[in-house]
Amino acid sequence: MSYDGMLEPLGQGQVIAYLERLADEFRIHLISFEKPVDLARGPSLRALEARLAAVGIVWHRRRYHKRPRFVSTIWDMACATLVAVAIARRERIAVLHARSVLSAAMLYPARLLARARFIVDIRGFWVDERVDGHQIKAGGVIYRLLKHMENAMLGAADRIVALTEASARVLRDDPRFGRPAAPIAVIPTCADLNAFTPAVQPPHGFVVGYVGQIGGWYRFDRMVELFAEFRRVRPDATMLVINRKNHDEMHRIFASYGIPPDAYAVRGAELAEVPAEVRRMTVALSINAVNFANAARAPTKLAEYLGCGVPCISSEGVGDVEAILEGERVGVVIRDFSEKGKHAAVAQMLALLDDPGLPDRCVAAARRRFALIDGVASYRRLYHELSGEVA
């Protein structure tokens, strides 16, 4: 079960890409929540239905409801819980795989009634992310209720999947998570490195790039600050942003930093189009707000950037990103957004770009750490272990 939609790029890249490779060996039912705007895209919906049916995945799509706040989530959860119980009992499901703590809560009754094994795939510190995104107040009633649910789901898990080694350490040592006893598997967000490949020819011009959403814990304003520093040193630099929405807000932020419209481009792209866009970039950015939940994050964009041979500048404290960028010498970690800090980060990146071996090093790091085939193999082992326990 995924609370993310399969008609969105994240669902296709981080759920379907794995499941369709696992479907050769396992009978899979997929429950997801699809946004109305995506369901209205008839051709895309029919194409995805055919894609999943072709590999034998049974897709139970639910309509995602956003309003009224909280009530809509409770409605979604209640309906999906009933669907999950019915499927688990009827199909004699051996393993229930929850992609997020919220999905785990919806699958938990099915786990009890079907006596299935239970994977809680946390994808991040879900409750703390709600605090970071200013959706709930730390220490408030809702926070305490959600923390209780999170601890209960982690305590009920037969296996826990985390995205980073940093988050696995926190889960083991921090009493805020109830110190779960289940084995923890670290499986980072992977990318299809047969699609995210380097450019045959070096990109034209000097392009600073970003792929993904803005707002919440993503500091697009900081990225534009860094771009402005690049332009101070390289007046020919342009910025390319791949994002399906928030375009008006991004134009406003560019204007607030005095960036002229001809110095940047903002556009949307389907998942299949993203590799070609990343290959146009000289250097890519991934800047988060500094907060506790960052330890559990493994930005998909990092795997995509490196797979295309593009080095990255990242903020500090994000999962295992510092160890990857600095340990593999494929990027720069910025720890200080003072003028001196920005100048140093840009200077370090320009020095890295002078190294002719940098693109090959980026690709090698991606293949070592983020290959989709390795992520699929990890999930395959988990499914075998847990279904064997049921047998």
XYZ file of C-alpha atoms in Angstrom:
391
model
C 0.000 0.000 0.000
C 1.180 3.471 -0.920
C -0.421 6.779 0.041
C 1.376 8.264 -2.977
C -0.298 7.955 -6.353
C 0.982 5.647 -9.073
C 0.061 8.202 -11.722
C 2.657 10.574 -10.247
C 6.365 10.367 -11.167
C 7.277 9.357 -7.602
C 4.867 6.422 -7.676
C 6.129 5.231 -11.031
C 9.796 5.629 -10.167
C 9.756 4.481 -6.540
C 6.948 1.909 -6.417
C 6.026 0.504 -9.826
C 9.639 0.315 -11.006
C 10.299 -2.148 -8.172
C 7.033 -4.074 -8.202
C 6.967 -4.846 -11.906
C 10.386 -6.464 -11.515
C 9.182 -8.456 -8.500
C 5.981 -9.588 -10.203
C 7.833 -12.339 -12.082
C 8.024 -14.251 -8.801
C 5.281 -12.899 -6.554
C 1.538 -12.326 -6.915
C 1.116 -8.646 -6.085
C -1.893 -6.523 -5.160
C -1.212 -2.771 -5.107
C -3.380 -0.258 -3.229
C -2.649 3.409 -3.933
C -4.296 6.804 -3.539
C -4.653 8.761 -6.766
C -5.280 12.479 -6.975
C -8.367 13.550 -8.977
C -6.280 15.622 -11.402
C -4.265 12.518 -12.301
C -7.309 10.281 -12.616
C -8.727 12.803 -15.098
C -5.800 12.137 -17.459
C -7.531 9.307 -19.319
C -4.715 8.180 -21.645
C -2.158 8.073 -18.807
C -4.566 6.126 -16.600
C -5.305 3.548 -19.297
C -1.625 3.185 -20.154
C -0.716 2.513 -16.534
C -3.582 0.035 -16.140
C -2.272 -1.860 -19.156
C 1.327 -1.710 -17.908
C 0.425 -3.199 -14.534
C -1.922 -5.810 -15.987
C 0.805 -6.935 -18.389
C 2.992 -8.079 -15.475
C 0.110 -9.452 -13.416
C -0.135 -6.707 -10.772
C -3.686 -6.157 -9.541
C -4.141 -2.426 -8.976
C -6.733 -1.285 -6.440
C -6.712 2.469 -6.865
C -8.392 4.737 -4.342
C -9.294 8.392 -4.878
C -7.237 10.685 -2.633
C -9.238 13.240 -0.660
C -7.642 16.409 0.697
C -10.574 18.285 2.231
C -11.908 18.710 4.814
C -8.592 18.405 6.602
C -8.159 15.356 8.860
C -11.709 14.137 8.123
C -10.734 13.355 4.537
C -7.676 11.405 5.718
C -9.767 9.408 8.193
C -12.234 8.605 5.394
C -9.422 7.469 3.073
C -7.931 5.340 5.823
C -11.219 3.685 6.765
C -12.119 2.772 3.187
C -8.637 1.487 2.368
C -8.527 -0.565 5.571
C -11.689 -2.415 4.525
C -10.291 -3.003 1.033
C -7.016 -4.344 2.473
C -8.802 -6.706 4.869
C -10.957 -8.081 2.066
C -7.986 -8.653 -0.234
C -5.806 -10.180 2.466
C -8.508 -12.670 3.533
C -9.705 -13.534 0.029
C -6.266 -13.881 -1.558
C -4.507 -15.389 1.469
C -1.850 -12.692 1.368
C 1.427 -13.773 2.973
C 3.219 -10.402 3.205
C 1.773 -6.932 3.734
C 4.108 -4.125 2.636
C 3.246 -0.652 3.942
C 5.003 2.243 2.257
C 4.848 4.767 5.156
C 3.604 4.685 8.723
C 0.175 5.923 7.604
C -0.115 3.000 5.171
C 0.979 0.679 7.968
C -1.922 1.851 10.125
C -4.314 1.065 7.269
C -2.837 -2.406 6.750
C -2.591 -3.337 10.422
C -6.113 -4.807 10.768
C -5.432 -6.978 7.708
C -2.205 -8.085 9.337
C -4.092 -9.248 12.421
C -6.961 -10.942 10.600
C -4.885 -12.586 7.842
C -1.928 -13.387 10.105
C 0.381 -12.070 7.385
C 3.938 -10.845 7.857
C 4.327 -7.069 8.014
C 6.896 -4.757 6.374
C 6.850 -1.142 7.566
C 8.764 0.827 4.932
C 9.122 4.189 6.643
C 10.431 6.378 3.759
C 11.265 9.033 6.374
C 10.333 10.180 9.869
C 6.723 10.725 8.903
C 5.412 12.483 12.016
C 8.455 14.737 12.363
C 8.154 15.655 8.688
C 4.652 16.942 9.411
C 6.213 19.194 12.056
C 8.962 20.343 9.685
C 6.320 21.181 7.075
C 4.357 23.240 9.669
C 1.355 20.929 9.312
C 1.190 19.997 12.993
C 2.684 21.410 16.182
C 5.461 19.524 17.979
C 4.197 18.247 21.320
C 0.548 18.982 20.525
C -2.330 16.532 20.817
C -2.207 15.490 17.156
C 1.556 15.079 17.340
C 1.272 12.815 20.379
C -1.474 10.726 18.763
C 0.532 10.288 15.572
C 3.685 9.432 17.536
C 1.737 6.774 19.400
C 0.558 5.344 16.070
C 4.076 5.463 14.645
C 5.553 3.644 17.638
C 2.781 1.041 17.538
C 3.373 0.324 13.826
C 7.145 0.095 14.246
C 6.613 -2.201 17.198
C 4.289 -4.447 15.169
C 6.645 -4.746 12.180
C 8.291 -8.031 11.252
C 10.780 -6.056 9.177
C 11.462 -2.321 8.952
C 12.859 -0.687 5.834
C 14.718 2.622 6.222
C 16.258 4.756 3.514
C 19.517 5.644 5.272
C 22.051 4.269 7.695
C 21.630 7.502 9.663
C 17.913 6.831 10.205
C 18.537 3.194 11.157
C 20.781 4.423 13.983
C 18.091 6.824 15.170
C 15.412 4.118 15.122
C 17.591 1.917 17.280
C 18.738 4.555 19.776
C 16.099 7.293 20.039
C 13.283 6.563 22.531
C 10.933 8.774 20.498
C 10.550 5.796 18.143
C 9.968 3.218 20.842
C 13.222 1.440 19.983
C 11.682 -1.162 17.647
C 13.010 -4.713 17.849
C 12.360 -5.812 14.242
C 15.340 -6.211 11.881
C 16.026 -3.023 9.898
C 16.988 -3.188 6.224
C 18.498 -0.055 4.675
C 17.330 0.299 1.055
C 17.935 3.795 -0.356
C 15.748 5.339 -3.028
C 17.133 3.910 -6.248
C 16.988 4.994 -9.872
C 16.780 3.111 -13.140
C 20.367 3.633 -14.227
C 19.576 2.249 -17.654
C 17.498 5.402 -18.136
C 19.523 7.905 -16.078
C 22.759 7.755 -18.063
C 25.414 10.372 -18.885
C 25.184 12.648 -21.898
C 27.066 11.459 -24.966
C 28.360 14.999 -25.467
C 29.062 17.532 -22.672
C 26.048 19.771 -21.985
C 25.843 23.061 -23.832
C 26.589 26.074 -21.640
C 26.812 26.175 -17.854
C 23.498 24.976 -16.411
C 22.639 24.807 -12.701
C 19.744 22.386 -12.258
C 17.088 21.228 -9.831
C 14.469 18.480 -10.129
C 11.567 18.241 -7.686
C 9.064 20.075 -5.581
C 9.553 23.229 -3.548
C 8.218 24.284 -0.173
C 8.058 22.306 3.046
C 11.588 21.168 3.784
C 12.903 22.027 0.289
C 14.587 25.447 0.359
C 14.216 26.714 -3.175
C 15.158 30.215 -2.024
C 18.543 28.865 -0.907
C 18.999 27.201 -4.291
C 18.369 30.485 -6.066
C 20.879 32.130 -3.695
C 23.485 29.586 -4.803
C 22.575 30.144 -8.431
C 23.099 33.879 -7.946
C 26.578 33.101 -6.553
C 27.336 30.940 -9.593
C 26.302 33.845 -11.838
C 28.641 36.154 -9.966
C 31.533 33.893 -10.965
C 30.053 32.607 -14.240
C 27.840 35.334 -15.746
C 26.851 32.914 -18.520
C 25.248 30.464 -16.023
C 21.574 29.627 -16.439
C 19.248 27.602 -14.203
C 16.901 24.796 -15.248
C 14.112 23.703 -12.873
C 12.004 20.606 -13.555
C 8.803 20.832 -11.530
C 5.175 20.012 -12.342
C 3.641 22.845 -10.311
C 4.494 25.904 -8.153
C 5.760 27.779 -11.219
C 4.327 31.135 -10.148
C 6.018 30.836 -6.757
C 9.353 30.007 -8.384
C 9.117 32.991 -10.738
C 8.490 35.174 -7.683
C 11.559 33.803 -5.879
C 13.788 34.294 -8.924
C 12.573 37.897 -9.216
C 13.195 38.553 -5.513
C 16.885 37.715 -6.063
C 17.123 39.884 -9.160
C 17.451 36.944 -11.580
C 16.238 38.022 -15.052
C 13.695 35.785 -16.833
C 16.140 34.928 -19.619
C 18.574 33.412 -17.080
C 16.353 30.504 -16.040
C 13.734 28.039 -17.302
C 10.995 26.320 -15.304
C 9.036 23.463 -16.826
C 7.243 20.229 -16.070
C 8.236 16.809 -17.362
C 6.924 13.270 -17.311
C 9.150 10.677 -15.656
C 10.395 9.356 -19.009
C 11.497 12.882 -19.969
C 13.470 13.621 -16.788
C 16.764 11.860 -17.739
C 17.169 14.019 -20.851
C 16.555 17.145 -18.764
C 19.115 16.127 -16.126
C 21.697 15.460 -18.847
C 21.474 19.160 -19.777
C 22.783 20.146 -16.337
C 26.385 20.981 -15.445
C 25.783 20.913 -11.697
C 22.657 20.069 -9.706
C 21.258 21.260 -6.371
C 19.429 19.618 -3.464
C 18.981 21.992 -0.513
C 16.826 21.186 2.519
C 15.922 23.101 5.628
C 17.975 21.946 8.610
C 15.841 19.750 10.852
C 15.677 16.449 12.714
C 13.751 14.510 10.053
C 16.517 15.037 7.481
C 18.396 12.037 8.884
C 15.797 9.731 7.313
C 15.764 11.295 3.851
C 17.390 9.835 0.744
C 16.573 12.235 -2.111
C 15.712 10.326 -5.281
C 17.103 13.247 -7.241
C 20.634 12.499 -5.998
C 20.583 9.046 -7.609
C 19.243 10.589 -10.824
C 21.821 13.385 -10.900
C 24.776 11.088 -10.290
C 23.516 8.470 -12.729
C 23.637 11.146 -15.441
C 27.189 12.088 -14.431
C 26.099 15.374 -12.820
C 27.705 16.432 -9.491
C 25.549 17.867 -6.730
C 25.615 20.546 -4.048
C 23.590 19.497 -1.004
C 22.789 20.910 2.394
C 24.214 19.154 5.445
C 22.525 16.564 7.636
C 20.450 14.877 4.919
C 20.596 11.110 5.442
C 23.801 9.628 4.084
C 24.288 12.360 1.475
C 27.369 13.913 3.088
C 29.179 10.559 3.169
C 28.285 9.963 -0.482
C 29.180 13.377 -1.915
C 32.354 13.903 0.079
C 33.415 10.258 0.387
C 33.011 9.593 -3.333
C 34.209 13.102 -4.350
C 31.106 13.686 -6.470
C 29.780 16.868 -4.925
C 29.895 19.540 -2.257
C 28.103 19.865 1.083
C 27.265 23.442 2.040
C 27.097 24.013 5.786
C 26.926 27.789 5.920
C 24.796 30.133 3.796
C 26.772 33.220 4.704
C 28.418 35.027 1.778
C 31.668 33.295 2.680
C 29.957 29.894 2.851
C 28.246 30.269 -0.521
C 31.439 31.518 -2.123
C 33.381 28.529 -0.753
C 30.762 26.000 -1.937
C 30.709 27.414 -5.465
C 34.509 27.560 -5.589
C 34.734 23.913 -4.464
C 32.262 22.842 -7.123
C 34.072 24.743 -9.877
C 37.318 23.063 -8.819
C 35.594 19.648 -8.948
C 34.288 20.395 -12.435
C 37.869 20.892 -13.629
C 38.513 17.194 -12.904
C 37.939 15.243 -16.166
C 37.260 12.087 -14.165
C 34.291 13.623 -12.311
C 31.436 12.397 -14.585
C 32.696 8.807 -14.525
C 33.078 9.011 -10.748
C 29.473 10.225 -10.422
C 28.177 7.328 -12.497
C 30.266 4.803 -10.573
C 28.964 6.152 -7.242
C 25.375 5.920 -8.482
C 25.834 2.335 -9.623
C 27.459 1.379 -6.341
C 24.798 2.945 -4.131
C 21.561 3.512 -6.053
C 21.148 0.859 -8.746
C 17.515 -0.178 -9.089
C 18.535 -3.786 -9.654
C 20.130 -3.846 -6.195
C 17.069 -2.299 -4.546
C 14.824 -4.875 -6.227
C 17.124 -7.678 -5.040
C 16.878 -6.390 -1.459
C 13.081 -6.390 -1.548
C 13.076 -9.818 -3.194
C 15.107 -11.204 -0.280
C 12.690 -9.615 2.212
C 9.639 -11.064 0.467
C 11.221 -14.517 0.357
C 12.236 -14.418 4.022
C 8.812 -13.329 5.220
C 6.718 -15.534 2.933
C 8.931 -18.446 4.013
C 8.103 -17.684 7.634
C 4.405 -17.873 6.810
C 4.854 -21.172 4.979
